[in-house]
Amino acid sequence: MMAAEAGASANTIAAYRADLERTAEAISGPIGEADSDALSGLGASWSHLAASTVARRAASLRRFYGFLFDEGLRDDDPSAALPRPKLSRPLPRILDPDEVERMFAAIEDRAASGQPLALRNLALLELLYGSGLRATELVSLPRAALLRREQPFLILRGKGGKERLVPISDRARAAVDAWLEHCPDGKWLFPGGKAHLSRVRLFQLVRAMAAEAGIAPERVSPHVLRHAFATHLLAGGADLRALQALLGHADIATTQIYTHVDSTRLVELVNQRHPLANR
């Protein structure tokens, strides 16, 4: 149902499966037959987890028991007994523009020598920071994705199966072109093992690039570069709705988190645009 009807991605389905398996370990008896008392006791066993993790597990179970009830496999839906933690959205970690510049400078020095893997890493970095791609979207790009020279964008199927336009800068295209001269033949733009580069390997590569630029590796990840893309665009004057479309957010409330990150711009906006600013 999650795959065929809800259109959930493989990563989402894997996360749901893991949540159900961990819940099955925490309760006695088959998970499909658990009653309200069994589910109400999960709050105590999950007390050591972050509120976001508890909320995700509870959401997975609500979806599961809702499915059983809708399909007539149960006469009731016990999910009302699941905990509902209060969530506060944390501010995203980002990098300063000069830190991103240091990462580019370090990898460009290596790429200048023509090392194939350095050229690949530069292309990865350009697409992460220059287009705001998610890690899965980036590593699963087909080889033919950027071959149409007249098209300065990608039509990408991202999270939740939603399509969006992703602009590709001239810098990113040039970096990809340089990498394609050395890229092994096959389906994927960034091959790795028997398929494409894995998200774990991308994470490792990004941290290695950060370390080479003198930045603490634990501060950097593919998603941090996506956050930097969004924050720096907003600081440069990008419209919030345009940023929502570029990031592929279903709800603009998700995009609005970046207005809290760029507090300096908000202060400047009030000082410059408010009717009383010049009195």
Tab-separated table of C-alpha atoms in Angstrom:
chain	number	residue	atom	x	y	z
A	1	MET	CA	0.000	0.000	0.000
A	2	MET	CA	2.802	2.421	0.915
A	3	ALA	CA	4.520	1.825	-2.419
A	4	ALA	CA	1.565	1.494	-4.789
A	5	GLU	CA	-0.998	3.867	-3.273
A	6	ALA	CA	0.962	6.361	-1.187
A	7	GLY	CA	3.888	6.510	-3.633
A	8	ALA	CA	6.410	6.297	-0.803
A	9	SER	CA	10.077	6.076	-1.723
A	10	ALA	CA	12.251	3.069	-0.984
A	11	ASN	CA	13.922	5.008	1.839
A	12	THR	CA	10.556	5.844	3.432
A	13	ILE	CA	9.401	2.247	3.198
A	14	ALA	CA	12.651	1.045	4.763
A	15	ALA	CA	12.195	3.536	7.623
A	16	TYR	CA	8.604	2.355	8.212
A	17	ARG	CA	9.736	-1.276	8.231
A	18	ALA	CA	12.472	-0.515	10.765
A	19	ASP	CA	9.987	1.314	13.010
A	20	LEU	CA	7.588	-1.639	12.951
A	21	GLU	CA	10.378	-4.125	13.647
A	22	ARG	CA	11.638	-2.132	16.647
A	23	THR	CA	8.094	-1.837	17.980
A	24	ALA	CA	7.593	-5.594	17.613
A	25	GLU	CA	10.663	-6.089	19.819
A	26	ALA	CA	9.289	-3.713	22.470
A	27	ILE	CA	5.843	-5.297	22.921
A	28	SER	CA	4.794	-8.810	23.745
A	29	GLY	CA	2.781	-10.696	21.163
A	30	PRO	CA	2.260	-10.059	17.430
A	31	ILE	CA	2.380	-6.364	16.535
A	32	GLY	CA	-0.751	-6.643	14.380
A	33	GLU	CA	-2.764	-7.818	17.397
A	34	ALA	CA	-1.473	-5.265	19.924
A	35	ASP	CA	-4.163	-3.488	21.923
A	36	SER	CA	-4.323	0.009	23.409
A	37	ASP	CA	-2.672	-1.089	26.658
A	38	ALA	CA	0.334	-2.485	24.798
A	39	LEU	CA	0.708	0.674	22.723
A	40	SER	CA	0.293	3.028	25.669
A	41	GLY	CA	3.276	1.351	27.309
A	42	LEU	CA	5.552	2.292	24.415
A	43	GLY	CA	5.979	5.815	25.769
A	44	ALA	CA	8.055	4.521	28.666
A	45	SER	CA	10.230	2.298	26.481
A	46	TRP	CA	10.821	5.208	24.097
A	47	SER	CA	11.628	7.714	26.849
A	48	HIS	CA	15.328	7.760	25.964
A	49	LEU	CA	14.638	8.675	22.318
A	50	ALA	CA	14.470	12.137	20.797
A	51	ALA	CA	10.979	13.584	20.427
A	52	SER	CA	11.350	13.568	16.632
A	53	THR	CA	12.141	9.833	16.665
A	54	VAL	CA	9.158	9.068	18.896
A	55	ALA	CA	6.904	11.130	16.628
A	56	ARG	CA	8.120	9.293	13.536
A	57	ARG	CA	7.665	5.857	15.077
A	58	ALA	CA	4.180	6.778	16.293
A	59	ALA	CA	3.287	8.073	12.822
A	60	SER	CA	4.469	4.809	11.279
A	61	LEU	CA	2.304	2.815	13.675
A	62	ARG	CA	-0.736	5.021	13.131
A	63	ARG	CA	-0.396	4.421	9.404
A	64	PHE	CA	-0.007	0.682	10.010
A	65	TYR	CA	-3.048	0.271	12.273
A	66	GLY	CA	-5.095	2.563	10.045
A	67	PHE	CA	-4.297	0.242	7.146
A	68	LEU	CA	-5.319	-2.852	9.120
A	69	PHE	CA	-8.616	-1.226	10.114
A	70	ASP	CA	-9.389	0.044	6.582
A	71	GLU	CA	-8.698	-3.387	5.114
A	72	GLY	CA	-10.929	-5.122	7.639
A	73	LEU	CA	-8.023	-6.979	9.203
A	74	ARG	CA	-8.890	-5.449	12.584
A	75	ASP	CA	-12.161	-4.307	14.102
A	76	ASP	CA	-10.550	-1.376	15.877
A	77	ASP	CA	-7.709	1.102	15.576
A	78	PRO	CA	-5.695	1.256	18.823
A	79	SER	CA	-3.303	3.974	17.616
A	80	ALA	CA	-4.987	6.694	19.724
A	81	ALA	CA	-3.004	5.275	22.661
A	82	LEU	CA	0.337	6.104	21.013
A	83	PRO	CA	2.391	8.991	22.465
A	84	ARG	CA	2.202	12.385	20.754
A	85	PRO	CA	5.330	14.322	21.711
A	86	LYS	CA	5.473	18.064	21.219
A	87	LEU	CA	7.948	18.897	18.499
A	88	SER	CA	9.995	22.027	18.038
A	89	ARG	CA	11.693	22.269	14.679
A	90	PRO	CA	15.445	22.737	15.236
A	91	LEU	CA	17.298	25.368	13.263
A	92	PRO	CA	19.288	23.762	10.433
A	93	ARG	CA	23.059	23.639	10.602
A	94	ILE	CA	24.657	25.689	7.860
A	95	LEU	CA	28.061	26.832	6.653
A	96	ASP	CA	29.184	30.399	6.103
A	97	PRO	CA	29.804	31.393	2.453
A	98	ASP	CA	33.548	31.626	3.096
A	99	GLU	CA	33.579	28.067	4.450
A	100	VAL	CA	31.841	26.802	1.323
A	101	GLU	CA	34.364	28.749	-0.731
A	102	ARG	CA	37.195	27.008	1.121
A	103	MET	CA	35.705	23.626	0.276
A	104	PHE	CA	35.511	24.575	-3.394
A	105	ALA	CA	39.059	25.947	-3.406
A	106	ALA	CA	40.449	22.737	-1.925
A	107	ILE	CA	38.703	20.388	-4.356
A	108	GLU	CA	39.334	22.663	-7.358
A	109	ASP	CA	43.071	22.476	-6.650
A	110	ARG	CA	42.887	18.686	-6.889
A	111	ALA	CA	40.602	18.738	-9.915
A	112	ALA	CA	43.000	21.047	-11.772
A	113	SER	CA	45.445	18.138	-12.010
A	114	GLY	CA	42.829	16.087	-13.861
A	115	GLN	CA	42.415	13.410	-11.199
A	116	PRO	CA	39.173	11.596	-12.150
A	117	LEU	CA	37.933	11.191	-8.573
A	118	ALA	CA	38.649	14.846	-7.820
A	119	LEU	CA	36.644	15.811	-10.914
A	120	ARG	CA	33.797	13.604	-9.683
A	121	ASN	CA	33.909	15.172	-6.220
A	122	LEU	CA	33.848	18.678	-7.697
A	123	ALA	CA	30.770	17.768	-9.747
A	124	LEU	CA	29.107	16.373	-6.611
A	125	LEU	CA	29.862	19.534	-4.644
A	126	GLU	CA	28.654	21.826	-7.432
A	127	LEU	CA	25.311	20.008	-7.646
A	128	LEU	CA	24.837	19.808	-3.868
A	129	TYR	CA	25.514	23.474	-3.151
A	130	GLY	CA	24.595	24.939	-6.538
A	131	SER	CA	21.235	23.201	-6.960
A	132	GLY	CA	20.222	22.164	-3.446
A	133	LEU	CA	19.729	18.503	-4.346
A	134	ARG	CA	18.940	15.941	-1.689
A	135	ALA	CA	21.535	13.195	-1.259
A	136	THR	CA	19.325	10.493	-2.797
A	137	GLU	CA	18.372	12.751	-5.702
A	138	LEU	CA	22.022	13.442	-6.436
A	139	VAL	CA	23.491	9.938	-6.273
A	140	SER	CA	20.636	8.469	-8.330
A	141	LEU	CA	20.968	10.897	-11.251
A	142	PRO	CA	21.087	8.991	-14.549
A	143	ARG	CA	24.065	9.572	-16.815
A	144	ALA	CA	21.828	11.208	-19.435
A	145	ALA	CA	20.341	13.719	-16.981
A	146	LEU	CA	22.628	16.609	-17.958
A	147	LEU	CA	23.338	15.766	-21.581
A	148	ARG	CA	20.768	18.182	-23.064
A	149	ARG	CA	22.842	21.332	-23.493
A	150	GLU	CA	19.892	23.547	-24.417
A	151	GLN	CA	18.097	22.750	-21.147
A	152	PRO	CA	19.495	24.682	-18.136
A	153	PHE	CA	17.527	22.633	-15.645
A	154	LEU	CA	16.589	19.108	-14.616
A	155	ILE	CA	13.083	17.731	-14.258
A	156	LEU	CA	13.568	15.760	-11.096
A	157	ARG	CA	11.322	13.309	-9.276
A	158	GLY	CA	12.122	13.931	-5.635
A	159	LYS	CA	10.739	13.151	-2.210
A	160	GLY	CA	7.220	11.744	-2.260
A	161	GLY	CA	7.425	11.176	-6.024
A	162	LYS	CA	6.862	14.903	-6.685
A	163	GLU	CA	8.412	16.423	-9.794
A	164	ARG	CA	10.177	19.790	-9.754
A	165	LEU	CA	12.505	21.887	-11.893
A	166	VAL	CA	16.081	22.116	-10.629
A	167	PRO	CA	18.279	24.829	-12.191
A	168	ILE	CA	21.758	23.748	-13.250
A	169	SER	CA	24.375	26.489	-13.219
A	170	ASP	CA	27.036	26.879	-15.908
A	171	ARG	CA	29.639	26.008	-13.254
A	172	ALA	CA	27.870	22.761	-12.379
A	173	ARG	CA	27.443	21.811	-16.018
A	174	ALA	CA	31.136	22.457	-16.711
A	175	ALA	CA	32.108	20.328	-13.698
A	176	VAL	CA	29.836	17.488	-14.830
A	177	ASP	CA	31.216	17.689	-18.384
A	178	ALA	CA	34.757	17.351	-17.053
A	179	TRP	CA	33.739	14.345	-14.969
A	180	LEU	CA	31.889	12.680	-17.866
A	181	GLU	CA	35.153	12.470	-19.801
A	182	HIS	CA	36.352	9.993	-17.154
A	183	CYS	CA	33.055	8.518	-15.950
A	184	PRO	CA	32.761	4.765	-16.636
A	185	ASP	CA	30.094	3.771	-19.127
A	186	GLY	CA	26.785	2.818	-17.603
A	187	LYS	CA	23.415	4.092	-16.487
A	188	TRP	CA	24.473	6.351	-13.625
A	189	LEU	CA	26.147	9.752	-13.563
A	190	PHE	CA	27.926	8.783	-10.338
A	191	PRO	CA	28.414	4.997	-10.457
A	192	GLY	CA	29.519	3.031	-7.450
A	193	GLY	CA	29.769	-0.717	-6.939
A	194	LYS	CA	26.975	-2.504	-8.818
A	195	ALA	CA	24.725	0.562	-9.032
A	196	HIS	CA	25.106	4.249	-8.265
A	197	LEU	CA	27.114	5.878	-5.480
A	198	SER	CA	25.467	5.228	-2.121
A	199	ARG	CA	24.214	7.947	0.218
A	200	VAL	CA	26.636	6.698	2.879
A	201	ARG	CA	29.576	7.048	0.495
A	202	LEU	CA	28.433	10.551	-0.506
A	203	PHE	CA	28.306	11.468	3.182
A	204	GLN	CA	31.878	10.215	3.623
A	205	LEU	CA	33.126	12.112	0.565
A	206	VAL	CA	31.569	15.385	1.690
A	207	ARG	CA	33.117	15.067	5.141
A	208	ALA	CA	36.498	14.299	3.597
A	209	MET	CA	36.228	17.428	1.436
A	210	ALA	CA	35.363	19.469	4.528
A	211	ALA	CA	38.368	18.102	6.431
A	212	GLU	CA	40.655	18.944	3.513
A	213	ALA	CA	39.365	22.532	3.651
A	214	GLY	CA	40.131	22.755	7.379
A	215	ILE	CA	36.467	22.510	8.474
A	216	ALA	CA	35.414	20.149	11.262
A	217	PRO	CA	33.950	17.140	9.389
A	218	GLU	CA	31.165	16.613	11.935
A	219	ARG	CA	29.723	20.006	10.933
A	220	VAL	CA	29.255	19.050	7.299
A	221	SER	CA	26.959	16.656	5.441
A	222	PRO	CA	25.130	16.655	2.098
A	223	HIS	CA	22.054	18.042	3.860
A	224	VAL	CA	24.083	20.836	5.486
A	225	LEU	CA	25.142	21.919	1.990
A	226	ARG	CA	21.469	21.869	0.940
A	227	HIS	CA	20.697	24.090	3.935
A	228	ALA	CA	23.550	26.397	2.920
A	229	PHE	CA	22.152	26.603	-0.630
A	230	ALA	CA	18.764	27.699	0.748
A	231	THR	CA	20.063	30.123	3.366
A	232	HIS	CA	22.526	31.840	1.067
A	233	LEU	CA	19.887	32.196	-1.666
A	234	LEU	CA	17.484	33.756	0.821
A	235	ALA	CA	20.206	36.112	2.027
A	236	GLY	CA	20.763	37.113	-1.597
A	237	GLY	CA	17.133	38.168	-1.956
A	238	ALA	CA	15.399	35.004	-3.181
A	239	ASP	CA	11.637	34.889	-2.801
A	240	LEU	CA	10.395	32.367	-0.224
A	241	ARG	CA	7.925	30.797	-2.665
A	242	ALA	CA	10.651	30.401	-5.287
A	243	LEU	CA	12.886	28.810	-2.671
A	244	GLN	CA	10.078	26.404	-1.750
A	245	ALA	CA	9.832	25.315	-5.391
A	246	LEU	CA	13.612	24.928	-5.730
A	247	LEU	CA	13.842	22.777	-2.604
A	248	GLY	CA	10.771	20.703	-3.429
A	249	HIS	CA	9.020	21.383	-0.109
A	250	ALA	CA	5.361	20.374	-0.075
A	251	ASP	CA	4.590	22.874	2.704
A	252	ILE	CA	6.003	26.400	2.802
A	253	ALA	CA	6.164	26.070	6.603
A	254	THR	CA	9.157	23.793	6.013
A	255	THR	CA	10.853	26.501	3.931
A	256	GLN	CA	10.129	29.228	6.477
A	257	ILE	CA	12.691	27.744	8.850
A	258	TYR	CA	15.342	29.539	6.797
A	259	THR	CA	13.886	32.940	7.687
A	260	HIS	CA	14.829	32.214	11.312
A	261	VAL	CA	18.353	31.232	10.328
A	262	ASP	CA	18.973	34.437	8.396
A	263	SER	CA	18.116	36.783	11.272
A	264	THR	CA	20.549	39.467	10.080
A	265	ARG	CA	18.595	39.885	6.855
A	266	LEU	CA	15.331	40.203	8.785
A	267	VAL	CA	16.751	43.049	10.886
A	268	GLU	CA	18.031	44.806	7.765
A	269	LEU	CA	14.627	44.352	6.117
A	270	VAL	CA	12.864	46.121	9.001
A	271	ASN	CA	15.426	48.922	9.113
A	272	GLN	CA	15.275	49.551	5.377
A	273	ARG	CA	11.670	48.859	4.399
A	274	HIS	CA	9.555	49.840	7.405
A	275	PRO	CA	7.642	53.141	6.873
A	276	LEU	CA	9.211	54.615	10.052
A	277	ALA	CA	12.767	53.654	9.108
A	278	ASN	CA	13.630	57.128	7.756
A	279	ARG	CA	11.911	59.258	10.422
